[in-house]
Amino acid sequence: MDSNCFIRPAIEADIDPLFDICLKTANGGEDASALYSDPHLPGYIWSVPYLKFARDFAFVLVQGNRPVGYVVGTPDTSGFDKDLKADWWPFVRQQVAGLTPSRPRDADVLERIQNPRSGTTWLQDDYPAHLHINILPGLQAGGWGRRMISTELEALRNHGVGAVHLGVDPNNVRARGFYRHLGFSELERDDSVAFAMRIDKGSD
């Protein structure tokens, strides 16, 4: 484990790194820069809104002075989605207005921005919280992923949350093995893959 790394709460100055890390990991954990015509597109969905609307549950992994990973989440997925509908998606739609899809993943993300959806709605009653974690390639096997997940689970647990879920790219075999190793239960429905865990007091 790299002794130059540490985990800290995310701050406003981390917005650009959150965009960048999300882009550099959006292809099944690998760099997706060639797949999006606007480098902000994946971060609009999977990283930056958590810093804006659930900051108490946003953390970054720092190497030296540079963020190289993040874990973000929300204790209340349904409430978070309502906040984004009111105060985030209208702003993002202005940012992408006029953008014509020209790269492989553009159309999917632009459609998500226009018509936000959660692929894990079927889990929210039993597992109301959710999280996302990404670490830049090259640092993903250093033991920090486990520590970042533990940091997020502790924050959620301290907030009174009893259960959490997350979605996974079905093609990301390494991530699926990682979550199983941490004790998450793997759940499949239609073409989506999700992991879920109880995080009541006394469990991890």
XYZ file of C-alpha atoms in Angstrom:
204
model
C 0.000 0.000 0.000
C 1.404 3.391 -1.052
C 2.326 5.331 2.090
C 2.073 8.592 0.113
C -1.687 8.108 -0.255
C -4.405 9.107 2.176
C -8.180 9.528 2.205
C -9.842 12.839 3.037
C -13.285 14.420 2.665
C -13.890 15.881 -0.784
C -13.971 19.666 -1.148
C -15.161 22.082 -3.838
C -11.661 22.218 -5.354
C -11.980 18.502 -6.158
C -14.615 19.051 -8.857
C -12.154 18.920 -11.760
C -10.354 15.814 -10.396
C -13.725 14.099 -9.932
C -14.568 14.783 -13.570
C -11.145 13.521 -14.659
C -11.054 10.360 -12.527
C -14.563 9.452 -13.631
C -13.549 9.803 -17.293
C -10.309 7.867 -16.830
C -12.180 4.914 -15.261
C -15.494 4.947 -17.155
C -14.614 2.107 -19.518
C -14.969 -0.825 -17.129
C -12.329 0.704 -14.838
C -10.107 1.829 -17.726
C -9.655 5.126 -19.573
C -12.739 6.209 -21.538
C -11.310 9.466 -22.928
C -11.733 8.277 -26.516
C -15.376 7.359 -25.936
C -16.761 10.810 -25.078
C -16.555 14.043 -27.074
C -16.938 16.094 -23.865
C -14.661 14.904 -21.020
C -17.235 16.031 -18.440
C -20.023 13.734 -19.623
C -19.499 10.737 -17.314
C -18.761 12.952 -14.312
C -22.045 14.818 -14.718
C -23.756 11.544 -13.796
C -21.451 9.407 -11.673
C -19.234 11.696 -9.580
C -19.700 15.475 -9.352
C -23.388 15.621 -8.296
C -22.485 13.707 -5.132
C -20.007 16.397 -4.163
C -22.706 19.002 -4.796
C -25.646 17.315 -3.097
C -24.210 14.717 -0.661
C -20.864 16.192 0.360
C -20.797 14.471 3.757
C -20.511 11.190 1.840
C -17.864 12.215 -0.702
C -14.204 11.282 -0.134
C -11.079 11.380 -2.265
C -7.929 9.276 -2.303
C -4.939 11.610 -2.563
C -1.399 10.737 -3.678
C 0.915 13.596 -2.792
C -1.352 16.571 -3.502
C -3.244 14.931 -6.342
C -6.615 13.171 -6.037
C -6.319 9.761 -7.695
C -9.595 8.186 -6.626
C -12.941 8.883 -5.039
C -15.794 7.225 -3.262
C -19.135 9.014 -3.224
C -22.576 8.073 -2.051
C -25.898 9.153 -0.656
C -27.877 7.790 2.295
C -31.204 8.313 0.513
C -31.220 7.434 -3.175
C -34.815 8.533 -3.740
C -34.299 11.924 -2.084
C -31.015 12.415 -3.927
C -32.716 11.776 -7.267
C -35.338 14.412 -6.416
C -32.639 16.950 -5.555
C -30.911 16.322 -8.873
C -34.159 16.631 -10.793
C -34.777 20.050 -9.284
C -31.292 21.546 -9.049
C -28.726 19.576 -11.079
C -30.113 18.261 -14.344
C -31.435 21.660 -15.539
C -27.911 23.077 -15.097
C -26.262 20.119 -16.857
C -28.702 20.337 -19.774
C -27.577 23.915 -20.312
C -23.941 22.770 -20.290
C -24.503 20.145 -22.999
C -26.989 22.110 -25.105
C -26.066 21.815 -28.761
C -23.670 18.901 -28.259
C -24.072 16.461 -31.131
C -23.134 12.847 -30.348
C -19.943 11.950 -32.191
C -18.196 9.409 -29.955
C -19.358 5.899 -28.961
C -20.739 6.755 -25.500
C -22.085 10.268 -26.151
C -25.642 9.322 -27.036
C -26.185 7.130 -23.972
C -25.017 9.771 -21.496
C -26.864 12.596 -23.228
C -30.037 10.514 -23.093
C -29.477 9.894 -19.384
C -29.064 13.621 -18.797
C -32.328 14.371 -20.610
C -34.177 11.445 -18.996
C -32.441 10.561 -15.713
C -33.019 7.033 -14.529
C -31.810 4.710 -11.861
C -31.024 1.171 -12.925
C -31.397 -0.011 -9.336
C -34.866 1.325 -8.438
C -35.871 -2.238 -7.550
C -33.293 -2.220 -4.718
C -34.043 1.113 -3.092
C -36.706 -0.029 -0.631
C -34.434 -2.619 0.955
C -31.106 -0.844 0.327
C -31.842 2.919 0.353
C -28.242 4.171 0.152
C -25.916 3.764 -2.804
C -22.295 4.517 -3.633
C -19.773 4.809 -6.464
C -16.017 4.256 -6.231
C -13.289 4.770 -8.809
C -9.502 4.718 -8.576
C -7.179 5.589 -11.442
C -5.648 2.622 -13.291
C -2.334 1.656 -11.745
C -3.520 2.204 -8.174
C -6.537 -0.093 -8.197
C -4.848 -3.097 -6.619
C -3.093 -1.363 -3.724
C -5.600 -2.051 -0.963
C -7.029 1.471 -1.039
C -10.312 0.379 -2.567
C -11.162 -1.601 0.553
C -10.217 1.326 2.797
C -12.274 3.757 0.744
C -15.326 1.500 0.850
C -14.874 1.176 4.622
C -14.720 4.975 4.924
C -17.962 5.341 2.986
C -19.746 2.588 4.897
C -18.736 4.157 8.202
C -20.115 7.546 7.122
C -23.390 5.965 6.024
C -23.643 3.834 9.162
C -23.008 6.856 11.390
C -25.845 8.606 9.577
C -28.183 5.782 10.584
C -28.263 3.980 7.245
C -28.873 0.244 7.464
C -28.182 -0.944 3.916
C -26.448 0.138 0.719
C -26.315 -0.897 -2.936
C -24.279 -0.119 -6.029
C -24.436 -0.881 -9.729
C -21.587 -2.482 -11.655
C -20.736 -2.698 -15.329
C -21.496 -6.374 -16.108
C -18.250 -6.521 -18.109
C -16.091 -5.353 -15.202
C -15.099 -8.780 -13.916
C -12.449 -7.389 -11.564
C -14.935 -5.071 -9.858
C -17.444 -7.886 -9.418
C -14.801 -10.015 -7.723
C -13.775 -7.085 -5.522
C -17.286 -6.507 -4.175
C -17.883 -10.200 -3.579
C -14.609 -10.313 -1.642
C -15.793 -7.415 0.547
C -18.962 -9.282 1.453
C -21.484 -7.660 -0.874
C -24.219 -9.856 -2.289
C -24.395 -9.956 -6.091
C -27.851 -9.442 -7.544
C -28.909 -9.546 -11.198
C -32.059 -8.307 -12.861
C -32.625 -8.056 -16.593
C -29.287 -6.845 -18.008
C -28.114 -5.047 -14.858
C -25.777 -6.230 -12.131
C -25.885 -4.783 -8.626
C -24.316 -5.485 -5.263
C -25.929 -4.895 -1.890
C -24.971 -5.077 1.773
C -26.515 -4.587 5.202
C -24.429 -2.070 7.172
C -26.270 -2.001 10.481
C -24.236 -1.442 13.613
C -21.922 -4.368 14.197
C -21.647 -5.407 10.551
C -19.242 -4.361 7.798
